[in-house]
CSV table of C-alpha atoms in Angstrom, one decimal:
chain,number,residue,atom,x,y,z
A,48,UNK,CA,12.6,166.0,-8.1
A,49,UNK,CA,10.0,164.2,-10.6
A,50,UNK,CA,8.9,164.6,-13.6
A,51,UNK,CA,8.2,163.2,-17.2
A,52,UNK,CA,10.7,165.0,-19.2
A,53,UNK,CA,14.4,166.1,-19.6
A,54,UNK,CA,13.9,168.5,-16.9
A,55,UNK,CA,13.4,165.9,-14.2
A,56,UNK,CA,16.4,165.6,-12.1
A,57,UNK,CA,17.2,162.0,-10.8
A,58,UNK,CA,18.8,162.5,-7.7
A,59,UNK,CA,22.1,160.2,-7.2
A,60,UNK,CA,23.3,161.6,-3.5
A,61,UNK,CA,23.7,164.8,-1.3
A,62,UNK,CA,26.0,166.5,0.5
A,63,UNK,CA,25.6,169.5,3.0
A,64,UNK,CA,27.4,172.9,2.3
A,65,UNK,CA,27.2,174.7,5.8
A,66,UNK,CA,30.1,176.8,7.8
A,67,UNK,CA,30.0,173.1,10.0
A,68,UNK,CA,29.9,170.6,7.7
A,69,UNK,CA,30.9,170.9,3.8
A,70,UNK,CA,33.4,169.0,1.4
A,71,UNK,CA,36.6,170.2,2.8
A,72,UNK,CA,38.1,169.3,-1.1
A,73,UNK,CA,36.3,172.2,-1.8
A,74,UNK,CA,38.8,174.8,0.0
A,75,UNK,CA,39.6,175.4,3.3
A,76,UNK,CA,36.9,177.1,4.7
A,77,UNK,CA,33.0,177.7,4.2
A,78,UNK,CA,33.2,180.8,1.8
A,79,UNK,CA,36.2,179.2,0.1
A,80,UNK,CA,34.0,176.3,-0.6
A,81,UNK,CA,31.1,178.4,-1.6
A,82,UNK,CA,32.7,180.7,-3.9
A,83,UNK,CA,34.0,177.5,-5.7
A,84,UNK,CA,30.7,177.2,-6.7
A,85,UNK,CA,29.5,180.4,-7.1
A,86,UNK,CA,27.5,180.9,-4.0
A,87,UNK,CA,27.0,183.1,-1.4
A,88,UNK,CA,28.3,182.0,2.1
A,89,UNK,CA,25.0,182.4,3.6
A,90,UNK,CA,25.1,181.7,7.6
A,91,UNK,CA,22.3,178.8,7.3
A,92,UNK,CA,24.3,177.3,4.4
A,93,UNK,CA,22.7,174.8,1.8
A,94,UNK,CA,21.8,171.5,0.7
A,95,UNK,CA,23.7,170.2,-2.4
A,96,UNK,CA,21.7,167.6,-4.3
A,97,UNK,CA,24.0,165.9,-7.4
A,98,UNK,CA,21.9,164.2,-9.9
A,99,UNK,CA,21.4,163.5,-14.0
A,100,UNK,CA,18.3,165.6,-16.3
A,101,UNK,CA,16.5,163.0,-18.5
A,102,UNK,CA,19.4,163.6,-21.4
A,103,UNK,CA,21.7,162.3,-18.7
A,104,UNK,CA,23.8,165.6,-18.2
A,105,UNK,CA,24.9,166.3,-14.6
A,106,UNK,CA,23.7,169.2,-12.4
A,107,UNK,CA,23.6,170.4,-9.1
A,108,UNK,CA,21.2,172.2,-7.5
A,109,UNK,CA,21.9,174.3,-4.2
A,110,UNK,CA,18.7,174.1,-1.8
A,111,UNK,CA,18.7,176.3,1.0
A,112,UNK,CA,16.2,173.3,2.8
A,113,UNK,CA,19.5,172.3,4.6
A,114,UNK,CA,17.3,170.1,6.9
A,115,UNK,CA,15.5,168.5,4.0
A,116,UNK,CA,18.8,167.1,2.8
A,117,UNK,CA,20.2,166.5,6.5
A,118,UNK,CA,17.0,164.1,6.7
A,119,UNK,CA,17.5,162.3,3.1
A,120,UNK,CA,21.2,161.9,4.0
A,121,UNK,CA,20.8,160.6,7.5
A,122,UNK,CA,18.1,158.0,5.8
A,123,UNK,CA,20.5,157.4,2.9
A,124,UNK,CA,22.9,156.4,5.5
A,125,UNK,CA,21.1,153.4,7.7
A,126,UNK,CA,19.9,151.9,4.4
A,127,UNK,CA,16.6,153.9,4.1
A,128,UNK,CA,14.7,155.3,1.1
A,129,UNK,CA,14.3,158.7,0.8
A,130,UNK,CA,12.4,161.0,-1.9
A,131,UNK,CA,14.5,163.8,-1.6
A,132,UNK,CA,12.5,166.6,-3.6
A,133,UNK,CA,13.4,170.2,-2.8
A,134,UNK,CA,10.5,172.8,-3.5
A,135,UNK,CA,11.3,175.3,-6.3
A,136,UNK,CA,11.2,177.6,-3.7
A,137,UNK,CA,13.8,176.3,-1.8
A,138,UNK,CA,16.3,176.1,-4.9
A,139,UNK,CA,19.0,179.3,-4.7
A,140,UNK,CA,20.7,177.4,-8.1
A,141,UNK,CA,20.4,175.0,-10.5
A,142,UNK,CA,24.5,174.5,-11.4
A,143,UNK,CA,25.9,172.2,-14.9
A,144,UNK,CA,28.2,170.1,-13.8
A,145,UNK,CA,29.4,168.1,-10.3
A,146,UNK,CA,31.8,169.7,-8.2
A,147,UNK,CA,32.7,166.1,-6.9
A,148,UNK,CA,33.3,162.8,-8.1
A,149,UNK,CA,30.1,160.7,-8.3
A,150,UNK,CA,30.6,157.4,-8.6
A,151,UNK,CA,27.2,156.2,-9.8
A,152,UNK,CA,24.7,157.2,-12.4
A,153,UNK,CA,20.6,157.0,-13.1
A,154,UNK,CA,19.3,154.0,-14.9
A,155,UNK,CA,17.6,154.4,-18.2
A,156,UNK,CA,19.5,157.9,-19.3
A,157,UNK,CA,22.6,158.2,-21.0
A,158,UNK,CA,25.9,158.4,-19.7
A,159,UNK,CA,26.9,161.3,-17.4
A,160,UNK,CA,28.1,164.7,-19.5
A,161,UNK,CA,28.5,167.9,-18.6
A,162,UNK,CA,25.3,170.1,-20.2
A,163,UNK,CA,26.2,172.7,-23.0
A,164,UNK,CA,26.1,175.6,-21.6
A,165,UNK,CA,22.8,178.3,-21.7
A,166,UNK,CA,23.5,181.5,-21.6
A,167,UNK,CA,19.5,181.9,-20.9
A,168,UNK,CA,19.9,179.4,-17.7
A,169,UNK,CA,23.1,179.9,-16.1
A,170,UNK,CA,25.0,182.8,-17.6
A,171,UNK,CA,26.7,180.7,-20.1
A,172,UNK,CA,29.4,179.7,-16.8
A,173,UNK,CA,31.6,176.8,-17.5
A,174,UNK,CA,30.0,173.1,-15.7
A,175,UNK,CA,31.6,172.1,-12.4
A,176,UNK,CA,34.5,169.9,-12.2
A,177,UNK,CA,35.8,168.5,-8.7
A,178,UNK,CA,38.9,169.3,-8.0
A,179,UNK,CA,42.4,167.8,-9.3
A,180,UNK,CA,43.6,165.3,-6.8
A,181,UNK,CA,46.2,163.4,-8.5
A,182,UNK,CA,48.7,165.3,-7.7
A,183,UNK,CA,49.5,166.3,-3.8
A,184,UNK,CA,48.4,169.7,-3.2
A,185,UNK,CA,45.4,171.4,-1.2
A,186,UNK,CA,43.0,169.4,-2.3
A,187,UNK,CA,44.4,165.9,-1.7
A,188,UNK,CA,46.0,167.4,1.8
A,189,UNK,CA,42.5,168.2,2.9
A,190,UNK,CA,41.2,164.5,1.8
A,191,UNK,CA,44.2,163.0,3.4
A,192,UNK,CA,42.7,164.9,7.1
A,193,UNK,CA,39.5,163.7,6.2
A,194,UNK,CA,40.7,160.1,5.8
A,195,UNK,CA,42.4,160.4,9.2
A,196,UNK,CA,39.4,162.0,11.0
A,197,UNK,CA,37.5,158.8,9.6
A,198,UNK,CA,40.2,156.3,10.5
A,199,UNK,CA,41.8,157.4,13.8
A,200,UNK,CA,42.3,154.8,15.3
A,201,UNK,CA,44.3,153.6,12.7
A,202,UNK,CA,46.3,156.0,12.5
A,203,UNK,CA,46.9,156.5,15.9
A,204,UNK,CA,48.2,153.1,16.4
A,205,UNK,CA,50.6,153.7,14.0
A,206,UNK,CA,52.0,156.5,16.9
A,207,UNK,CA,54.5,155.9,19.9
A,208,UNK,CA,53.1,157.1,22.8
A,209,UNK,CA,56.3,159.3,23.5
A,210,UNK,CA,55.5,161.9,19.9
A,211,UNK,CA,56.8,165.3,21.7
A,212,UNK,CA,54.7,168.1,21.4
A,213,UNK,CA,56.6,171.4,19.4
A,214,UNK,CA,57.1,173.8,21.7
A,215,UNK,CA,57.1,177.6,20.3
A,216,UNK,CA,60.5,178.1,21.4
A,217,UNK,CA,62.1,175.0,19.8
A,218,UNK,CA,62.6,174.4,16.0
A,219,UNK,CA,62.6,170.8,14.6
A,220,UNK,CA,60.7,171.5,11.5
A,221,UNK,CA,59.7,175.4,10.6
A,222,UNK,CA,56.9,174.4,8.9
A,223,UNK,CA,55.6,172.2,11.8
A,224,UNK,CA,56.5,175.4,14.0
A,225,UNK,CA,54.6,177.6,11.0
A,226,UNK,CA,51.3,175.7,11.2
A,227,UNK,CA,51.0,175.9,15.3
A,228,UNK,CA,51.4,179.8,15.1
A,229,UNK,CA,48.7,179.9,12.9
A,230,UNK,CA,46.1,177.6,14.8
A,231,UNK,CA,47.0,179.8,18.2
A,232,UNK,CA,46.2,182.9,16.6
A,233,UNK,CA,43.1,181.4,15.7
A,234,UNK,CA,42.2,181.6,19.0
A,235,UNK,CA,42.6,185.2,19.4
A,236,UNK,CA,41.3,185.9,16.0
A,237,UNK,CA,38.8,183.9,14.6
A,238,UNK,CA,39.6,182.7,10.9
A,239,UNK,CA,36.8,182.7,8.2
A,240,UNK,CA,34.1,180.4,8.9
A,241,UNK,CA,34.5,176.1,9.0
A,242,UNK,CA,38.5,177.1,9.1
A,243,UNK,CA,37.8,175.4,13.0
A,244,UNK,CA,35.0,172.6,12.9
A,245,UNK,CA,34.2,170.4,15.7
A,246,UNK,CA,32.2,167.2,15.6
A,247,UNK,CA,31.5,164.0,17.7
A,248,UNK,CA,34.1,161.3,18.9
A,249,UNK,CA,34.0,158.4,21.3
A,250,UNK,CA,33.8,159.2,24.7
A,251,UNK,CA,33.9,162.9,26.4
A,252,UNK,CA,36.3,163.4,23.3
A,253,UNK,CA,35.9,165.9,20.0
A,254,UNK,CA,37.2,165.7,16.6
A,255,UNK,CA,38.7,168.8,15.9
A,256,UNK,CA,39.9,169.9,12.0
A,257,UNK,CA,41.1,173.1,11.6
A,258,UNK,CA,42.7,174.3,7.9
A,259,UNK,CA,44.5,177.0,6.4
A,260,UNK,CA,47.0,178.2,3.8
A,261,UNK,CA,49.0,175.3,3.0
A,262,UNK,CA,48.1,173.0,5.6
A,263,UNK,CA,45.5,170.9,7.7
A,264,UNK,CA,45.1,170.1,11.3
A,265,UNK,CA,43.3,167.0,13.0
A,266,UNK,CA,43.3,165.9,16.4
A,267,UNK,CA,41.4,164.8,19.8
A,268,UNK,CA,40.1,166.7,22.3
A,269,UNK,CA,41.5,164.1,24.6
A,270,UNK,CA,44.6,162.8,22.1
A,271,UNK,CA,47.5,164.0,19.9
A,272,UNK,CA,47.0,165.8,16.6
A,273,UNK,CA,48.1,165.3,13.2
A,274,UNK,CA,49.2,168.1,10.5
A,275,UNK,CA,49.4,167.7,6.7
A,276,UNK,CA,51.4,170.2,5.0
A,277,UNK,CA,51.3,171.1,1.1
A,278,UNK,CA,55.0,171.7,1.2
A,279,UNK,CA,55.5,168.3,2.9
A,280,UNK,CA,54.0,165.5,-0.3
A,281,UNK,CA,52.0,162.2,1.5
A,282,UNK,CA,54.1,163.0,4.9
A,283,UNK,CA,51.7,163.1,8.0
A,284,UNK,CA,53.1,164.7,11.4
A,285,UNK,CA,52.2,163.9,14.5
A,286,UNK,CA,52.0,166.1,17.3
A,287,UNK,CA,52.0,165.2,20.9
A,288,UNK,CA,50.5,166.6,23.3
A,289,UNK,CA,52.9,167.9,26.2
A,290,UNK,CA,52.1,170.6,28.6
A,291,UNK,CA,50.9,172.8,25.6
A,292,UNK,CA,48.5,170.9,23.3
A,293,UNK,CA,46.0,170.2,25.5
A,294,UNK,CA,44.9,173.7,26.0
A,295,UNK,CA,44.9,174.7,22.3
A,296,UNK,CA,42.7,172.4,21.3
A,297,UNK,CA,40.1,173.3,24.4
A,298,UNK,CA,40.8,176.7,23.1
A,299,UNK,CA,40.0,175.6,19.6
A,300,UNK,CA,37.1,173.9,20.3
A,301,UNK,CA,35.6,176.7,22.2
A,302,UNK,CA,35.4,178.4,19.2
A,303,UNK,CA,34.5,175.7,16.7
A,304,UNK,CA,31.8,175.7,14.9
A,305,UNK,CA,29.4,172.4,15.5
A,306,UNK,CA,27.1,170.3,13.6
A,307,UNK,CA,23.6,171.3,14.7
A,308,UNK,CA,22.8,167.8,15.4
């Protein structure tokens, strides 16, 4: 958004915030994300733009012009410029703070600070912060699925071919046991928004990541899955698939929500 004052916003990256796609460090599911930030979980979801005013303090501003951003993030990402300007319209907030680490900052303005805050503007609320992940807990277990989802491969290789699926009827680990009662009464019940998302993989295959209290779930449609646990520090589980798994996560991703494109 440009202007000539301290009210421009330079615009340093995006992310979207929709019940398919949205910072899982946020929380475990769309609304969880949302009411981090103060917003409502709205079906068609937002556009979150992070970026610096002229004084250099950090904002974001939640656009409901989801596609807008989709575009400028898509452009972003094969190396393309992109003047990513929501409408006043389209703005449902203008938020102090980031409510994730931002590596960068706009040339020419000072350093990044939160704003002080305005009761006038924004209620006098406290500026976002992202969330603590130095020390293991549900935050960095939902990074630590993300990481995997990006790296599969990698971590698959890193998996004997032989990893036994947990039955429901045997008992190895109670948490382990815990976590897969949970994601099959997903299937019956279906959890809060983005708890289940599917996206793309190689092949035929999907990605699924499923989340909730005190743990995370990724796997392939056509592969193993892996389960993070807050009650289980830096350890990742595998899970093979035996005569069960298979079926769950066709179940699961029958009921996933999907990017739209």
């Amino acid at each position: 958004m440009a202007a000539e004052d301290d009210d421009a916003l330079f615009v340093l990256t995006a992310v979207l915030l929709t019940p398919a796609q949205f910072p899982s460090v946020l929380g475990d599911d769309y609304p969880e994300a949302c009411a981090r930030l103060g917003l409502e979980p709205y079906a068609e979801g937002y556009g979150l733009v992070l970026g610096q005013d002229g004084s250099g303090a950090r904002w974001t501003v939640a656009t409901d012009d989801v596609t807008l951003v989709a575009c400028a993030i898509a452009a972003w990402d094969c190396g393309m410029e992109y003047d990513l300007s929501p409408s006043d319209r389209s703005v449902a907030a203008a938020l102090p703070g980031w409510p994730l680490n931002v590596a960068v900052s706009a040339p020419g303005v000072p350093a990044p600070h939160d704003p002080e805050p305005d009761p006038e503007m924004d209620g006098g609320r406290s500026a976002l912060v992202p969330p603590d992940t130095e020390q293991w807990g549900p935050a960095q277990r939902r990074l630590g699925a993300d990481e995997i989802a990006l790296q599969w491969a990698v971590w698959r290789e890193q998996v004997e071919d032989d990893v036994e699926f947990v039955e429901a009827g045997e008992n190895p680990n109670a948490s382990v046991k815990r976590v897969l009662e949970e994601v099959r009464a997903y299937v019956e019940t279906p959890p809060p928004p983005g708890r289940v998302r599917s996206a793309f993989a190689s092949g035929e295959a999907r990605t699924l990541r499923a989340d909730g209290p005190g743990w995370s779930m990724v796997a392939r449609t056509d592969d193993i899955a892996f389960l993070l646990l807050d009650d289980e520090p830096g350890e990742v589980l595998p899970v093979g698939r035996g005569a069960e798994l298979p079926g769950l996560l066709e179940a699961l991703d029958g009921m996933a929500v999907r990017p739209a494109a």
